[in-house]
XYZ file of N, CA and C in Angstrom:
765
model
N -174.646 -1.916 -63.433
C -175.012 -0.459 -63.513
C -173.825 0.424 -63.272
N -173.764 1.552 -63.950
C -172.663 2.496 -63.767
C -172.838 3.350 -62.556
N -174.037 3.381 -61.949
C -174.372 4.270 -60.806
C -174.988 5.586 -61.277
N -175.055 5.788 -62.605
C -175.712 7.084 -63.044
C -177.157 6.841 -63.533
N -177.589 5.600 -63.519
C -178.997 5.368 -63.896
C -179.881 5.856 -62.837
N -181.136 6.148 -63.166
C -182.031 6.615 -62.182
C -182.512 5.443 -61.308
N -182.416 5.616 -60.004
C -182.812 4.599 -59.070
C -183.972 5.074 -58.167
N -185.005 4.367 -58.158
C -186.150 4.786 -57.437
C -186.009 4.626 -55.969
N -186.377 5.563 -55.107
C -186.317 5.512 -53.722
C -187.717 5.186 -53.129
N -188.719 4.872 -53.993
C -190.067 4.727 -53.567
C -190.342 3.321 -53.160
N -189.769 2.279 -53.991
C -190.256 0.941 -53.744
C -189.354 0.160 -52.872
N -189.883 -0.618 -51.983
C -189.105 -1.491 -51.073
C -189.808 -2.879 -51.224
N -189.161 -3.807 -51.773
C -189.797 -5.151 -51.948
C -190.179 -5.780 -50.637
N -189.604 -5.400 -49.556
C -189.989 -6.013 -48.256
C -191.151 -5.311 -47.635
N -191.484 -4.078 -48.165
C -192.597 -3.375 -47.583
C -193.337 -2.653 -48.720
N -193.890 -3.452 -49.709
C -194.563 -2.746 -50.785
C -195.658 -1.799 -50.405
N -195.620 -0.647 -51.134
C -196.634 0.394 -50.948
C -196.298 1.208 -49.708
N -195.246 1.123 -49.035
C -194.908 1.919 -47.838
C -193.956 2.993 -48.147
N -193.452 3.072 -49.506
C -192.415 4.048 -49.803
C -191.085 3.706 -49.104
N -190.992 2.548 -48.542
C -189.777 2.190 -47.803
C -189.776 2.516 -46.376
N -190.767 3.123 -45.822
C -190.831 3.425 -44.413
C -191.122 2.069 -43.710
N -190.220 1.715 -42.707
C -190.432 0.405 -42.026
C -191.528 0.523 -40.959
N -192.781 0.142 -41.371
C -193.885 0.284 -40.304
C -193.815 -0.833 -39.389
N -192.972 -1.832 -39.498
C -192.856 -2.868 -38.494
C -192.082 -2.431 -37.321
N -191.175 -1.455 -37.541
C -190.364 -0.931 -36.480
C -191.051 0.309 -35.787
N -191.788 0.106 -34.709
C -192.568 1.144 -34.028
C -191.765 1.848 -32.906
N -190.546 1.540 -32.801
C -189.778 2.159 -31.743
C -189.690 3.672 -31.957
N -189.624 4.441 -30.904
C -189.520 5.965 -31.057
C -188.989 6.609 -29.830
N -188.333 7.682 -30.042
C -187.913 8.519 -28.881
C -188.654 9.833 -28.839
N -189.708 10.022 -29.683
C -190.441 11.241 -29.582
C -191.289 11.263 -28.330
N -191.169 12.369 -27.653
C -191.916 12.531 -26.414
C -192.577 13.908 -26.462
N -193.137 14.428 -25.268
C -193.921 15.587 -25.308
C -193.062 16.880 -25.600
N -191.762 16.778 -25.180
C -190.847 17.906 -25.578
C -190.620 18.079 -27.027
N -190.543 16.823 -27.774
C -190.420 16.805 -29.223
C -191.634 17.347 -29.890
N -192.744 16.989 -29.425
C -194.042 17.502 -29.879
C -194.179 18.949 -29.749
N -193.795 19.564 -28.642
C -193.805 20.984 -28.320
C -192.823 21.686 -29.401
N -191.743 21.085 -29.583
C -190.764 21.673 -30.590
C -191.403 21.615 -32.017
N -192.207 20.588 -32.343
C -192.844 20.590 -33.657
C -193.852 21.693 -33.730
N -194.628 21.977 -32.637
C -195.491 23.078 -32.558
C -194.888 24.371 -32.727
N -193.669 24.592 -32.219
C -192.854 25.790 -32.339
C -192.500 25.956 -33.803
N -192.058 24.907 -34.501
C -191.745 24.990 -35.887
C -192.986 25.406 -36.744
N -194.120 24.823 -36.427
C -195.294 25.090 -37.237
C -195.717 26.461 -36.997
N -195.425 27.122 -35.813
C -195.831 28.447 -35.516
C -195.085 29.527 -36.344
N -193.968 29.106 -36.889
C -193.149 30.040 -37.715
C -193.840 30.381 -39.060
N -194.822 29.644 -39.478
C -195.275 29.717 -40.870
C -196.794 30.211 -40.875
N -197.076 31.020 -41.910
C -198.501 31.419 -42.009
C -199.454 30.382 -42.276
N -198.992 29.476 -43.025
C -199.808 28.155 -43.186
C -198.955 27.023 -42.603
N -199.395 26.507 -41.464
C -198.595 25.566 -40.753
C -198.132 24.340 -41.458
N -198.884 23.879 -42.563
C -198.408 22.776 -43.248
C -197.061 23.010 -43.893
N -196.714 24.154 -44.102
C -195.412 24.528 -44.737
C -194.302 24.125 -43.857
N -194.552 23.747 -42.525
C -193.483 23.364 -41.599
C -193.152 21.879 -41.735
N -193.720 21.137 -42.690
C -193.503 19.727 -42.774
C -192.107 19.314 -42.934
N -191.401 20.028 -43.885
C -190.039 19.619 -44.133
C -189.088 19.727 -42.914
N -189.038 20.911 -42.260
C -188.178 20.915 -41.005
C -188.672 20.090 -39.971
N -189.995 19.846 -39.828
C -190.508 18.882 -38.879
C -189.897 17.432 -39.095
N -189.865 17.046 -40.334
C -189.320 15.733 -40.663
C -187.853 15.584 -40.355
N -187.211 16.676 -40.464
C -185.708 16.740 -40.084
C -185.686 16.603 -38.558
N -186.617 17.249 -37.804
C -186.639 16.998 -36.373
C -186.879 15.587 -35.971
N -187.876 14.919 -36.717
C -188.135 13.559 -36.440
C -186.847 12.693 -36.605
N -186.067 12.959 -37.605
C -184.801 12.173 -37.901
C -183.796 12.516 -36.774
N -183.780 13.699 -36.267
C -182.806 14.014 -35.234
C -183.117 13.233 -33.920
N -184.344 12.853 -33.789
C -184.765 12.203 -32.591
C -184.830 10.670 -32.770
N -185.341 10.197 -33.870
C -185.473 8.829 -34.092
C -184.455 8.199 -35.001
N -183.613 8.997 -35.594
C -182.602 8.582 -36.558
C -183.203 8.099 -37.893
N -184.400 8.321 -38.207
C -184.990 7.874 -39.395
C -186.433 8.545 -39.488
N -187.186 8.360 -40.545
C -188.551 8.731 -40.518
C -189.377 7.537 -40.020
N -189.806 7.710 -38.725
C -190.469 6.622 -38.058
C -191.923 6.669 -38.163
N -192.686 5.590 -38.037
C -194.133 5.626 -38.098
C -194.772 6.633 -37.031
N -194.218 6.716 -35.885
C -194.678 7.707 -34.952
C -194.456 9.075 -35.286
N -193.253 9.317 -36.021
C -192.969 10.660 -36.473
C -193.929 11.103 -37.528
N -194.345 10.185 -38.417
C -195.325 10.454 -39.433
C -196.636 10.845 -38.818
N -197.035 10.082 -37.810
C -198.332 10.346 -37.120
C -198.310 11.758 -36.436
N -197.332 11.978 -35.701
C -197.252 13.230 -34.903
C -197.229 14.495 -35.893
N -196.456 14.347 -36.952
C -196.402 15.487 -37.932
C -197.811 15.725 -38.472
N -198.614 14.652 -38.821
C -199.966 14.755 -39.237
C -200.883 15.397 -38.269
N -200.736 15.028 -37.005
C -201.529 15.585 -35.974
C -201.313 17.034 -35.697
N -200.080 17.435 -35.716
C -199.717 18.815 -35.430
C -200.163 19.770 -36.611
N -200.011 19.248 -37.847
C -200.233 20.036 -38.997
C -201.735 19.882 -39.497
N -202.432 19.010 -38.925
C -203.891 18.750 -39.331
C -203.893 18.347 -40.854
N -203.025 17.407 -41.143
C -203.025 16.752 -42.450
C -203.091 15.314 -42.297
N -203.198 14.564 -43.339
C -203.266 13.062 -43.315
C -201.885 12.492 -43.246
N -201.817 11.296 -42.628
C -200.533 10.577 -42.597
C -200.038 10.224 -44.003
N -200.996 10.025 -44.964
C -200.631 9.761 -46.356
C -199.939 11.028 -46.908
N -200.434 12.158 -46.610
C -199.746 13.363 -47.030
C -198.261 13.550 -46.521
N -198.164 13.153 -45.245
C -196.824 13.218 -44.638
C -195.880 12.227 -45.288
N -196.360 10.967 -45.387
C -195.417 9.962 -45.901
C -195.153 10.152 -47.337
N -196.104 10.777 -48.085
C -195.833 11.112 -49.508
C -194.664 12.101 -49.678
N -194.566 13.038 -48.724
C -193.485 13.968 -48.753
C -192.198 13.232 -48.223
N -192.251 12.566 -47.095
C -191.170 11.848 -46.521
C -190.484 10.830 -47.405
N -191.241 10.249 -48.359
C -190.684 9.275 -49.265
C -190.320 9.868 -50.610
N -190.481 11.118 -50.814
C -190.099 11.795 -52.017
C -188.711 12.282 -51.997
N -188.252 12.879 -50.904
C -186.970 13.388 -50.856
C -186.048 12.446 -50.200
N -184.831 12.289 -50.838
C -183.821 11.325 -50.452
C -183.099 11.697 -49.111
N -183.262 13.001 -48.744
C -182.608 13.284 -47.378
C -183.350 12.725 -46.187
N -184.604 12.269 -46.477
C -185.358 11.597 -45.424
C -185.132 10.135 -45.520
N -184.607 9.479 -44.375
C -184.215 8.139 -44.447
C -185.309 7.085 -43.913
N -185.501 5.995 -44.604
C -186.505 5.073 -44.238
C -186.056 4.091 -43.309
N -184.733 3.918 -43.202
C -184.091 2.999 -42.194
C -183.163 3.835 -41.401
N -182.800 3.271 -40.204
C -181.828 4.011 -39.274
C -180.553 4.364 -40.014
N -180.189 5.625 -39.943
C -178.924 6.065 -40.483
C -177.801 5.888 -39.489
N -176.513 5.922 -39.942
C -175.477 5.835 -38.984
C -175.191 7.067 -38.149
N -174.311 6.977 -37.208
C -173.961 8.103 -36.481
C -173.427 9.279 -37.369
N -172.725 8.914 -38.419
C -172.379 9.755 -39.427
C -172.940 9.290 -40.774
N -173.364 10.209 -41.591
C -173.970 9.975 -42.960
C -172.943 10.472 -43.908
N -172.301 9.576 -44.683
C -171.292 9.948 -45.638
C -171.910 9.944 -47.074
N -171.637 10.930 -47.803
C -172.128 10.913 -49.179
C -170.969 11.236 -50.121
N -171.047 10.610 -51.293
C -170.005 10.791 -52.322
C -170.720 11.226 -53.580
N -170.256 12.436 -54.081
C -170.864 12.975 -55.260
C -170.249 12.258 -56.551
N -171.090 11.818 -57.383
C -170.648 11.119 -58.651
C -171.256 11.765 -59.965
N -171.733 12.979 -59.750
C -172.388 13.634 -60.895
C -171.454 14.548 -61.672
N -171.618 14.463 -62.989
C -170.876 15.283 -63.913
C -169.412 15.492 -63.494
N -169.066 16.696 -63.130
C -167.646 17.026 -62.910
C -166.943 16.241 -61.856
N -167.679 15.928 -60.672
C -167.139 14.968 -59.749
C -166.882 13.671 -60.299
N -167.677 13.088 -61.196
C -167.418 11.806 -61.766
C -166.220 11.893 -62.700
N -166.061 12.990 -63.387
C -164.867 13.142 -64.307
C -163.633 13.177 -63.539
N -163.723 13.859 -62.377
C -162.613 14.056 -61.455
C -162.255 12.881 -60.574
N -163.021 11.807 -60.729
C -162.692 10.516 -59.871
C -163.772 10.248 -58.866
N -164.978 10.807 -59.013
C -166.010 10.440 -58.079
C -166.432 8.987 -58.009
N -166.515 8.424 -59.202
C -166.856 6.987 -59.290
C -165.863 6.091 -58.656
N -164.594 6.373 -58.907
C -163.500 5.656 -58.279
C -163.540 5.868 -56.764
N -163.840 6.983 -56.399
C -163.905 7.357 -54.868
C -165.071 6.512 -54.276
N -166.198 6.530 -55.041
C -167.387 5.857 -54.417
C -166.988 4.342 -54.268
N -166.402 3.758 -55.292
C -166.065 2.371 -55.193
C -165.109 2.052 -54.110
N -164.116 2.975 -53.935
C -163.144 2.804 -52.843
C -163.765 2.926 -51.442
N -164.659 3.801 -51.317
C -165.351 3.968 -50.029
C -166.169 2.768 -49.668
N -166.922 2.263 -50.664
C -167.691 1.045 -50.436
C -166.815 -0.194 -49.998
N -165.663 -0.319 -50.674
C -164.709 -1.383 -50.341
C -164.144 -1.141 -48.874
N -163.851 0.120 -48.600
C -163.323 0.407 -47.313
C -164.310 0.112 -46.169
N -165.504 0.460 -46.388
C -166.490 0.376 -45.330
C -167.152 -1.080 -45.317
N -167.070 -1.775 -46.461
C -167.659 -3.053 -46.534
C -169.207 -3.021 -46.745
N -169.658 -1.996 -47.206
C -171.122 -1.780 -47.419
C -171.404 -1.213 -48.807
N -172.642 -1.173 -49.227
C -173.087 -0.644 -50.509
C -173.712 0.692 -50.335
N -174.270 1.196 -51.324
C -175.020 2.432 -51.270
C -176.239 2.294 -50.410
N -176.648 3.216 -49.607
C -177.891 3.298 -48.742
C -177.783 2.116 -47.676
N -176.600 1.812 -47.310
C -176.385 0.938 -46.197
C -175.536 1.458 -45.067
N -175.619 0.811 -43.957
C -174.937 1.245 -42.713
C -173.981 0.225 -42.258
N -172.862 0.667 -41.781
C -171.879 -0.391 -41.237
C -172.544 -1.102 -40.093
N -172.104 -2.394 -39.808
C -172.682 -3.141 -38.727
C -172.598 -2.485 -37.340
N -171.562 -1.659 -37.123
C -171.500 -1.020 -35.840
C -172.309 0.244 -35.659
N -172.977 0.646 -36.767
C -173.816 1.767 -36.794
C -173.158 3.072 -36.900
N -171.838 2.987 -37.099
C -171.070 4.274 -37.092
C -171.260 5.118 -38.362
N -171.338 4.459 -39.607
C -171.299 5.195 -40.816
C -172.413 4.619 -41.791
N -173.124 5.526 -42.401
C -174.087 5.153 -43.510
C -173.534 5.822 -44.727
N -173.874 5.227 -45.995
C -173.241 5.784 -47.168
C -174.364 5.997 -48.258
N -174.163 7.108 -48.989
C -175.077 7.438 -50.003
C -174.416 7.982 -51.189
N -174.816 7.643 -52.428
C -174.406 8.272 -53.657
C -175.150 9.652 -53.821
N -174.492 10.688 -53.842
C -175.126 12.026 -53.869
C -175.163 12.528 -55.345
N -176.261 13.307 -55.548
C -176.305 14.124 -56.824
C -175.556 15.411 -56.529
N -175.538 16.237 -57.547
C -174.642 17.391 -57.500
C -174.770 18.260 -56.267
N -173.753 18.640 -55.651
C -173.728 19.438 -54.448
C -173.358 20.878 -54.719
N -173.374 21.316 -55.991
C -173.091 22.638 -56.386
C -171.608 23.088 -55.883
N -170.694 22.148 -55.898
C -169.332 22.444 -55.457
C -168.290 21.919 -56.444
N -168.666 22.207 -57.711
C -167.758 21.673 -58.847
C -166.431 22.199 -58.781
N -166.140 23.378 -58.160
C -164.771 23.890 -58.181
C -163.902 23.249 -57.142
N -164.577 22.250 -56.394
C -163.812 21.486 -55.350
C -163.911 20.010 -55.634
N -164.227 19.594 -56.810
C -164.465 18.243 -57.239
C -163.169 17.368 -57.074
N -163.323 16.061 -56.674
C -164.557 15.394 -56.247
C -164.876 15.695 -54.793
N -166.096 15.789 -54.453
C -166.555 16.203 -53.152
C -167.275 15.054 -52.482
N -167.002 14.968 -51.122
C -167.739 14.067 -50.257
C -168.465 14.967 -49.274
N -169.413 14.463 -48.508
C -170.091 15.133 -47.467
C -170.180 14.272 -46.269
N -170.099 14.872 -45.123
C -170.326 14.212 -43.830
C -171.342 14.891 -43.059
N -172.436 14.340 -42.862
C -173.556 14.983 -42.185
C -173.974 16.362 -42.824
N -173.814 16.407 -44.160
C -174.170 17.521 -44.961
C -173.175 18.600 -44.960
N -171.951 18.303 -44.484
C -170.806 19.347 -44.408
C -169.904 18.954 -45.523
N -169.270 19.960 -46.200
C -168.439 19.698 -47.370
C -167.027 19.079 -47.002
N -166.549 18.084 -47.708
C -165.230 17.637 -47.695
C -164.678 17.764 -49.055
N -163.836 18.667 -49.295
C -163.401 19.091 -50.664
C -162.198 18.375 -51.201
N -162.074 18.311 -52.642
C -160.888 17.826 -53.294
C -160.476 16.477 -52.703
N -161.402 15.516 -52.661
C -161.139 14.300 -51.997
C -160.352 13.300 -52.988
N -159.657 12.376 -52.332
C -158.900 11.284 -53.030
C -159.136 10.061 -52.187
N -158.817 8.916 -52.731
C -159.018 7.695 -51.948
C -158.153 7.687 -50.586
N -156.939 8.271 -50.626
C -156.143 8.315 -49.425
C -156.782 9.312 -48.384
N -157.254 10.437 -48.903
C -157.957 11.386 -48.022
C -159.281 10.770 -47.441
N -159.947 9.947 -48.276
C -161.184 9.367 -47.814
C -160.834 8.333 -46.730
N -159.760 7.576 -46.859
C -159.400 6.591 -45.853
C -159.156 7.278 -44.523
N -158.374 8.436 -44.552
C -158.107 9.155 -43.333
C -159.431 9.685 -42.664
N -160.294 10.182 -43.484
C -161.602 10.705 -43.012
C -162.380 9.577 -42.378
N -162.534 8.476 -43.067
C -163.378 7.348 -42.487
C -162.803 6.790 -41.317
N -161.386 6.692 -41.218
C -160.825 6.196 -40.045
C -161.052 7.144 -38.771
N -161.017 8.424 -39.067
C -161.342 9.337 -37.964
C -162.689 9.234 -37.479
N -163.686 9.158 -38.407
C -165.002 8.993 -37.975
C -165.307 7.682 -37.252
N -164.713 6.620 -37.704
C -164.866 5.332 -37.025
C -164.264 5.331 -35.632
N -163.251 6.080 -35.451
C -162.635 6.103 -34.122
C -163.010 7.330 -33.297
N -164.114 8.021 -33.707
C -164.645 9.158 -32.948
C -163.623 10.305 -32.706
N -162.788 10.489 -33.707
C -161.780 11.570 -33.620
C -162.359 12.878 -34.226
N -161.824 13.979 -33.913
C -162.446 15.240 -34.360
C -162.149 15.359 -35.847
N -163.150 15.844 -36.556
C -163.081 16.073 -37.977
C -163.542 17.470 -38.306
N -162.917 18.188 -39.154
C -163.353 19.486 -39.597
C -163.756 19.512 -41.050
N -164.891 20.181 -41.311
C -165.268 20.305 -42.720
C -164.318 21.254 -43.423
N -164.167 21.040 -44.771
C -163.307 21.911 -45.537
C -163.808 23.312 -45.490
N -165.186 23.522 -45.554
C -165.837 24.854 -45.600
C -167.008 24.834 -44.688
N -166.828 24.523 -43.389
C -167.993 24.512 -42.538
C -167.551 24.113 -41.155
N -168.507 23.706 -40.342
C -168.363 23.480 -38.890
C -167.575 22.243 -38.592
N -167.128 22.083 -37.354
C -166.647 20.765 -36.852
C -167.717 19.700 -36.935
N -167.376 18.613 -37.392
C -168.366 17.541 -37.546
C -168.884 17.042 -36.193
N -170.128 17.023 -36.015
C -170.743 16.479 -34.793
C -171.357 15.124 -34.993
N -172.610 15.088 -35.383
C -173.235 13.773 -35.775
C -174.363 14.118 -36.743
N -174.852 13.082 -37.398
C -175.909 13.257 -38.348
C -177.145 13.716 -37.695
N -177.425 13.096 -36.560
C -178.641 13.546 -35.766
C -178.625 15.048 -35.387
N -177.362 15.471 -34.879
C -177.273 16.892 -34.562
C -177.422 17.809 -35.794
N -176.936 17.374 -36.836
C -177.104 18.124 -38.178
C -178.513 18.225 -38.436
N -179.232 17.118 -38.336
C -180.604 17.127 -38.699
C -181.405 18.142 -37.792
N -180.999 18.243 -36.525
C -181.714 19.232 -35.704
C -181.447 20.621 -36.174
N -180.266 20.924 -36.680
C -180.031 22.193 -37.244
C -180.905 22.411 -38.454
N -181.111 21.441 -39.342
C -181.949 21.577 -40.466
C -183.417 21.819 -40.018
N -183.736 21.317 -38.859
C -185.092 21.615 -38.302
C -185.309 23.072 -37.820
N -184.183 23.741 -37.836
C -184.227 25.205 -37.394
C -183.893 25.533 -36.015
N -183.126 24.566 -35.354
C -182.649 24.847 -34.035
C -181.051 25.007 -34.093
N -180.521 26.168 -34.061
C -179.141 26.508 -34.273
C -178.299 25.709 -33.158
N -177.020 25.371 -33.594
C -176.162 24.752 -32.666
C -174.980 25.676 -32.365
N -175.021 26.895 -32.762
C -173.881 27.824 -32.418
C -172.690 27.681 -33.272
N -172.737 26.858 -34.248
C -171.569 26.607 -35.111
C -171.628 27.338 -36.434
N -172.540 28.162 -36.664
C -172.714 28.751 -38.022
C -171.426 29.568 -38.553
N -170.649 30.027 -37.548
C -169.488 30.845 -37.983
C -168.235 30.038 -37.944
N -168.324 28.742 -37.771
C -167.088 27.931 -37.750
C -166.727 27.760 -39.208
N -165.367 27.718 -39.485
C -164.865 27.432 -40.748
C -164.843 28.713 -41.693
N -164.095 28.572 -42.829
C -164.075 29.677 -43.728
C -165.473 29.873 -44.394
N -165.765 31.121 -44.774
C -167.067 31.395 -45.487
C -167.014 30.991 -46.927
N -165.813 30.905 -47.499
C -165.706 30.426 -48.908
C -164.334 29.756 -49.018
N -164.238 28.804 -50.023
C -163.032 28.219 -50.262
C -162.108 29.064 -51.263
N -160.866 28.787 -51.404
C -159.963 29.486 -52.284
C -160.414 29.437 -53.705
N -160.965 28.302 -54.227
C -161.325 28.224 -55.643
C -162.497 29.167 -55.874
N -163.303 29.347 -54.932
C -164.529 30.247 -55.136
C -164.148 31.727 -55.159
N -163.004 32.017 -54.664
C -162.639 33.456 -54.509
C -161.667 33.921 -55.642
N -161.310 33.017 -56.548
C -160.371 33.413 -57.547
C -160.912 34.544 -58.467
N -162.093 34.437 -58.882
C -162.679 35.428 -59.788
C -162.784 36.797 -59.047
N -163.175 36.781 -57.785
C -163.265 37.965 -57.010
C -161.937 38.641 -56.865
N -160.945 37.893 -56.575
C -159.540 38.476 -56.399
C -159.004 38.995 -57.744
N -159.302 38.373 -58.793
C -158.826 38.884 -60.099
C -159.497 40.203 -60.410
N -160.724 40.352 -60.044
C -161.493 41.609 -60.285
C -160.939 42.755 -59.427
N -160.580 42.398 -58.126
C -159.983 43.345 -57.228
C -158.601 43.806 -57.687
N -157.810 42.868 -58.172
C -156.485 43.195 -58.561
C -156.441 44.066 -59.837
N -157.485 43.861 -60.648
C -157.562 44.602 -61.921
C -158.517 45.787 -61.934
N -159.090 46.112 -60.719
C -160.011 47.214 -60.625
C -161.273 46.990 -61.360
N -161.667 45.787 -61.575
C -162.920 45.555 -62.371
C -164.164 45.719 -61.362
N -165.203 46.277 -61.892
C -166.386 46.377 -61.096
C -167.620 46.081 -62.009
N -168.684 45.768 -61.341
C -169.961 45.497 -62.233
C -170.403 46.872 -62.632
N -171.093 46.840 -63.837
C -171.656 48.123 -64.396
C -172.750 48.599 -63.516
N -172.912 49.982 -63.472
C -173.936 50.537 -62.770
C -175.249 50.270 -63.562
N -176.258 49.590 -62.934
C -177.490 49.304 -63.811
C -178.191 50.554 -64.160
N -178.011 51.653 -63.503
C -178.716 52.988 -63.859
C -178.120 53.637 -65.036
N -176.863 53.182 -65.432
C -176.244 53.860 -66.546
C -175.877 52.959 -67.694
N -176.579 51.859 -67.757
C -176.427 50.891 -68.924
C -177.051 51.534 -70.132
N -176.453 51.265 -71.363
C -177.012 51.782 -72.542
C -178.421 51.159 -72.818
N -179.196 51.836 -73.469
C -180.575 51.244 -73.772
C -180.393 50.143 -74.830
N -181.125 49.027 -74.640
C -181.018 47.970 -75.572
C -181.312 48.425 -77.083
N -180.563 47.945 -77.988
C -180.736 48.307 -79.359
C -182.070 47.731 -79.937
N -182.757 48.479 -80.690
C -184.096 48.031 -81.230
C -183.858 47.150 -82.372
N -184.679 46.051 -82.496
C -184.611 45.115 -83.650
C -184.756 45.858 -84.977
N -184.118 45.311 -86.015
C -184.085 46.068 -87.286
C -185.461 46.344 -87.789
N -186.478 45.399 -87.625
C -187.832 45.721 -88.171
C -188.464 46.924 -87.502
N -188.168 46.980 -86.112
C -188.778 48.221 -85.436
C -188.148 49.500 -85.902
N -186.877 49.478 -86.221
C -186.271 50.728 -86.793
C -186.850 51.060 -88.150
N -187.176 50.134 -88.989
C -187.726 50.363 -90.294
C -189.087 51.103 -90.154
N -189.771 50.677 -89.158
C -191.155 51.270 -88.947
C -190.950 52.694 -88.484
């Protein structure tokens, strides 16, 4: 396979019908404080079932995966069935069916990233870590995923660590990044916060800020080129209130 074929995240030959959730592993760190935070999330929405996505991120921040207990508690808090919860949890690839590593690394191999070396980068990272896609290193430090487009084509090829951008990557830069993560050294996103851990990032996605929103540049140099050209040349967007009326089609003019 080239890596660009569709791959289902629904079926697990070891747990058919489960969507890949490991129901044999009933371990959990969810306690009353976690359940109270789930209720806080649900209270943000006019219809509380809308809170399911951030609640599942909270489950991952606590259990490191979508756990059977997490599914049960989400269903209880939202007054929906466990089947409805697991249906959502197994649809989106950001929700993990098995324990993720301390750091979750993704390599984009879609379109422009692939053209700019994303496939080579993915092969290199797999060889470096000694694991394949959707696997975790034996020490639990790093898990790996092939990512779809991250809307960062002007910085291709792109990697992500715990959903933070690492821009303009190369095999050598990937080696340096992975070595730092493995050795618990400080790593900074190209356009974002200092890297913490995947679980901490999941808590932020659940809606609990970590105070790092203002870390890093708000935009990269490549994204600002057009803006700076417009400023240098005095270009501005047309005033929508003074735009010429659209020309009528020829048949309307004839009438």
